[in-house]
XYZ file of C-alpha atoms in Angstrom:
352
model
C 56.805 21.421 11.299
C 55.628 21.842 14.878
C 51.965 21.077 14.250
C 49.906 18.823 11.985
C 49.862 20.045 8.385
C 47.329 18.801 5.835
C 48.505 19.316 2.254
C 46.220 19.810 -0.705
C 45.736 18.072 -4.038
C 48.578 16.560 -6.068
C 49.250 14.007 -3.323
C 48.098 10.411 -3.139
C 46.887 8.717 0.036
C 50.325 7.622 1.181
C 51.238 9.422 4.427
C 53.794 12.118 3.750
C 55.114 12.520 7.277
C 56.173 10.194 10.022
C 53.104 11.032 12.085
C 50.724 9.774 9.360
C 49.398 13.173 8.399
C 46.107 12.933 6.530
C 46.060 14.145 2.945
C 43.045 15.856 1.393
C 42.468 16.765 -2.252
C 39.687 18.221 -4.332
C 37.424 16.345 -6.752
C 35.435 17.270 -9.844
C 32.106 18.615 -8.548
C 28.743 20.151 -9.398
C 26.720 22.855 -7.690
C 22.913 22.898 -7.738
C 20.593 25.799 -6.936
C 17.147 25.280 -5.443
C 14.366 27.795 -5.127
C 12.114 25.896 -2.731
C 10.072 28.305 -0.665
C 6.503 28.248 0.600
C 6.504 31.968 0.015
C 6.937 31.403 -3.705
C 4.270 28.696 -4.045
C 5.675 27.084 -7.117
C 7.425 23.877 -8.061
C 11.055 23.448 -7.008
C 13.306 24.867 -9.654
C 16.605 22.987 -9.746
C 19.374 24.294 -11.969
C 22.721 22.686 -12.497
C 24.990 25.695 -12.487
C 27.692 24.114 -14.634
C 26.653 20.977 -16.569
C 30.298 20.043 -17.032
C 31.060 20.331 -13.338
C 33.699 22.410 -11.611
C 37.373 21.645 -11.598
C 39.585 22.056 -8.557
C 39.888 25.663 -7.400
C 36.858 26.798 -9.437
C 34.306 29.102 -7.796
C 30.613 28.679 -8.699
C 29.134 31.546 -10.702
C 26.596 33.456 -8.636
C 23.240 33.323 -10.464
C 21.133 36.409 -10.992
C 19.109 37.036 -7.857
C 15.425 36.091 -8.198
C 12.805 38.684 -7.270
C 9.194 38.580 -6.086
C 7.042 41.499 -5.044
C 6.546 41.632 -1.284
C 9.397 39.254 -0.502
C 13.048 39.786 0.241
C 15.610 37.423 -1.264
C 17.976 36.611 1.579
C 20.777 34.852 -0.281
C 21.922 31.318 -1.038
C 22.426 28.897 1.843
C 24.188 25.562 2.231
C 21.458 23.912 4.293
C 17.685 23.577 4.024
C 17.330 25.139 7.475
C 18.918 28.294 5.987
C 21.484 28.812 8.733
C 24.740 28.697 6.714
C 25.075 31.540 4.205
C 27.223 30.495 1.236
C 30.292 32.522 0.243
C 30.655 32.505 -3.547
C 34.388 33.039 -3.253
C 34.712 29.551 -1.784
C 36.190 27.007 -4.177
C 34.245 23.860 -4.988
C 35.550 20.702 -3.328
C 32.517 18.404 -3.609
C 28.955 18.250 -4.916
C 26.494 20.375 -2.991
C 23.156 22.174 -3.247
C 22.414 25.805 -2.421
C 18.993 26.895 -1.127
C 17.285 30.246 -1.690
C 16.019 32.146 1.327
C 12.792 34.150 1.076
C 11.219 36.297 3.757
C 8.131 38.512 3.853
C 9.133 42.157 3.764
C 7.910 44.363 6.576
C 5.190 46.653 5.238
C 6.585 49.749 3.546
C 3.865 51.775 5.311
C 5.591 51.080 8.613
C 8.557 53.276 7.671
C 9.360 56.885 6.912
C 11.300 57.547 3.730
C 13.444 60.115 1.991
C 13.640 59.606 -1.770
C 15.486 60.929 -4.777
C 14.923 59.944 -8.383
C 17.087 56.848 -8.010
C 17.475 56.015 -4.309
C 15.402 55.684 -1.144
C 16.605 56.099 2.435
C 14.726 54.478 5.306
C 14.734 56.912 8.238
C 12.822 54.949 10.882
C 9.332 53.866 11.889
C 6.318 55.831 10.721
C 3.444 56.493 13.121
C 1.810 53.252 11.945
C 5.089 51.406 12.305
C 5.746 52.737 15.798
C 2.289 51.577 16.914
C 2.849 48.143 15.371
C 6.280 47.910 17.017
C 4.909 48.943 20.428
C 2.217 46.280 20.090
C 4.822 43.591 19.408
C 3.825 43.144 15.756
C 7.307 43.839 14.383
C 9.649 41.229 15.787
C 11.329 40.288 12.508
C 12.435 43.427 10.691
C 12.736 42.642 6.986
C 13.869 45.819 5.245
C 12.153 46.278 1.839
C 14.451 46.336 -1.166
C 12.379 48.951 -3.009
C 10.048 51.822 -2.207
C 7.706 53.078 -4.932
C 9.890 51.314 -7.480
C 13.089 52.951 -6.226
C 15.880 50.839 -4.684
C 16.400 51.245 -0.949
C 20.095 52.127 -0.540
C 20.493 53.564 2.987
C 19.337 53.030 6.544
C 19.518 56.391 8.252
C 21.249 57.403 11.469
C 19.442 56.204 14.633
C 16.682 54.672 12.502
C 16.046 51.840 14.973
C 18.124 52.880 17.968
C 17.137 51.017 21.180
C 14.417 48.987 19.452
C 14.907 46.108 21.858
C 11.812 44.178 20.728
C 13.339 43.391 17.339
C 14.692 39.817 17.282
C 15.890 39.582 13.726
C 16.888 41.898 10.882
C 17.331 41.223 7.186
C 19.044 43.894 5.107
C 18.557 43.550 1.325
C 21.434 43.636 -1.133
C 20.239 46.992 -2.455
C 21.358 48.682 0.772
C 24.934 49.969 0.586
C 25.093 52.134 3.712
C 24.069 51.635 7.350
C 24.562 54.998 9.041
C 25.549 55.992 12.594
C 23.705 54.229 15.445
C 21.179 52.723 13.013
C 20.699 49.619 15.193
C 22.535 50.735 18.332
C 21.087 49.265 21.508
C 18.982 46.639 19.708
C 19.730 44.068 22.373
C 17.063 41.618 21.165
C 18.595 40.921 17.737
C 19.879 37.345 17.530
C 21.641 35.251 14.902
C 23.597 36.617 11.965
C 23.911 40.066 10.410
C 24.630 39.846 6.672
C 26.059 43.050 5.246
C 26.576 41.480 1.843
C 26.585 44.592 -0.377
C 27.350 47.237 2.226
C 30.182 49.650 1.465
C 29.752 52.002 4.439
C 29.029 51.189 8.107
C 28.638 54.113 10.488
C 29.814 54.736 14.048
C 27.949 52.740 16.731
C 25.887 51.143 13.927
C 25.467 47.845 15.836
C 26.790 48.961 19.201
C 25.315 46.949 22.070
C 23.674 44.294 19.875
C 24.729 41.815 22.507
C 22.961 38.727 21.130
C 24.132 38.641 17.517
C 26.364 35.634 16.894
C 27.721 36.200 13.381
C 28.632 39.159 11.173
C 29.364 38.970 7.439
C 31.111 42.118 6.239
C 31.119 42.885 2.525
C 34.221 42.997 0.342
C 33.205 46.564 -0.453
C 33.814 47.823 3.099
C 37.213 49.501 3.223
C 36.892 51.104 6.651
C 34.916 50.570 9.835
C 33.952 53.385 12.193
C 34.186 54.087 15.890
C 32.606 51.411 18.093
C 30.777 49.897 15.096
C 30.287 46.534 16.834
C 31.122 47.532 20.393
C 29.803 45.178 23.095
C 28.481 42.574 20.666
C 29.416 40.180 23.415
C 27.949 36.972 21.913
C 29.584 37.450 18.515
C 31.234 34.124 17.645
C 32.014 34.342 13.928
C 33.251 37.164 11.719
C 33.603 37.101 7.935
C 35.568 40.105 6.664
C 38.133 41.181 4.040
C 41.698 40.550 5.203
C 42.667 44.027 3.998
C 40.112 45.689 6.307
C 41.455 47.229 9.523
C 39.415 45.519 12.252
C 40.568 48.055 14.847
C 39.587 51.313 13.116
C 41.076 53.484 15.865
C 42.673 52.557 19.200
C 40.652 55.276 20.957
C 37.369 53.930 19.556
C 37.953 50.240 18.656
C 35.327 48.906 16.267
C 34.980 45.577 18.115
C 35.626 46.623 21.704
C 34.038 44.135 24.120
C 33.870 41.262 21.620
C 35.310 38.478 23.794
C 33.597 35.269 22.597
C 34.869 35.031 19.035
C 35.588 31.455 17.880
C 35.768 31.583 14.101
C 37.155 34.015 11.512
C 36.806 33.743 7.749
C 38.974 36.178 5.827
C 37.834 37.069 2.314
C 40.287 38.404 -0.220
C 39.628 42.142 -0.163
C 42.650 43.643 -1.929
C 44.532 40.410 -1.255
C 46.977 42.126 1.068
C 46.537 41.706 4.801
C 46.293 44.795 6.979
C 49.452 45.422 9.015
C 48.471 45.764 12.677
C 51.916 46.397 14.178
C 51.413 48.134 17.530
C 47.580 48.152 17.542
C 47.069 44.375 17.420
C 45.731 44.327 20.998
C 42.531 46.031 19.782
C 41.399 43.356 17.315
C 38.346 41.205 18.096
C 40.471 38.043 17.950
C 42.895 39.483 20.483
C 40.005 40.391 22.787
C 38.906 36.742 22.373
C 42.398 35.283 22.753
C 41.346 32.991 25.621
C 39.050 31.035 23.236
C 40.009 28.319 20.780
C 39.766 30.130 17.439
C 39.626 28.690 13.915
C 40.850 30.915 11.079
C 40.267 30.323 7.366
C 41.916 32.377 4.643
C 40.150 32.517 1.299
C 42.022 31.415 -1.800
C 43.456 34.468 -3.585
C 44.794 36.165 -0.469
C 48.459 37.048 -1.023
C 49.747 37.777 2.440
C 48.982 37.969 6.147
C 49.758 41.329 7.712
C 52.265 42.058 10.462
C 51.192 41.211 14.034
C 47.757 40.074 12.864
C 47.470 37.348 15.503
C 50.319 38.272 17.801
C 49.864 36.843 21.321
C 46.581 35.111 20.475
C 47.630 32.247 22.699
C 44.666 29.956 21.960
C 44.521 30.424 18.209
C 44.043 26.744 17.351
C 43.250 25.874 13.722
C 44.471 27.489 10.502
C 43.271 26.870 6.935
C 45.845 28.398 4.585
C 45.546 28.515 0.761
C 48.470 28.077 -1.601
C 48.021 31.681 -2.778
C 49.547 33.063 0.432
C 53.228 33.702 -0.214
C 54.055 36.197 2.511
C 53.545 36.275 6.272
C 54.277 39.603 7.956
C 56.537 40.109 10.937
C 55.160 38.668 14.191
C 51.916 37.642 12.447
C 51.739 34.522 14.631
C 54.232 35.467 17.329
C 53.187 34.079 20.702
C 50.484 31.821 19.206
C 51.471 28.899 21.401
C 48.137 27.096 21.125
C 48.102 26.266 17.395
C 47.059 22.621 17.060
C 46.631 22.111 13.316
C 47.449 23.840 10.050
C 45.655 22.747 6.885
C 47.642 23.919 3.859
C 46.299 23.603 0.312
C 49.638 23.644 -1.464
C 52.387 21.087 -1.809
C 55.192 20.333 0.608
C 57.632 22.290 -1.575
C 55.325 25.343 -1.464
C 55.183 25.131 2.304
C 58.972 24.997 2.498
C 59.212 28.147 0.454
């Protein structure tokens, strides 16, 4: 072992290596859900998700999403300030509370729509919406989840292209597709972009959104498109399936210009890591290779693909679950800056 390794449960607190490596294990735990929003105007509703608690390696069951007319449910968060979106594929290691996020939807009258009997597509600002936007009245863009009782499922091509006055966007879980250039050139958008139920992201969809700091890509996304997140220069954290090709195409790299990445959380996807081989120099983590980067692999991932982190010289911290049994050729070749590996399995698992 060339770096510090932290093993998972099954061990007691006696150091297992000569350098007094710390040992961490998981405890029996409960998860609580709180719906505590001024928008709702009712008493805090606190539900203990599992009265018997969760055992090690359990994932909390995601409750049915609450609804309220005129408000958009923005997910469950780990903190009352609603800055840390919770990933329900994360195993429980201690007691914690999740908080519901509610936001006022932007008026449906501010948008143009195309509808079918079972789906609505938002195509951009209406005349009223354009006037409100020009007057600075639409700074937070909260996409409605329904229109005339029909779920909103798509945001059309170029719907908000170059709308630089928008500072924040919230996309509801009903939306499954963000089409080409939908938010391209929206240089004012800050914070995180949560694509929680998206299955299709178009070319240039978030191109030039230079102030976004975090992107959460759904398990349902199986392919990116050309320059999807090009020049998102302040992007610091990416959550994405490990089976998703982060490059898309070497001629039109999905994350070209992303150079400030510091954290990656890989969700399971198919469980099999994408093999990068000769195109590894077009990944966002390679573009950001001069930064200290922390990588966490979700439990249930089977393997790490070939050349995934090749020559990422400042890759620093790795959190590896016991489920990973295969590491592809050159996956960590040239990663000379690794400082710590936290491994959830036992010493014998690591040896194998």
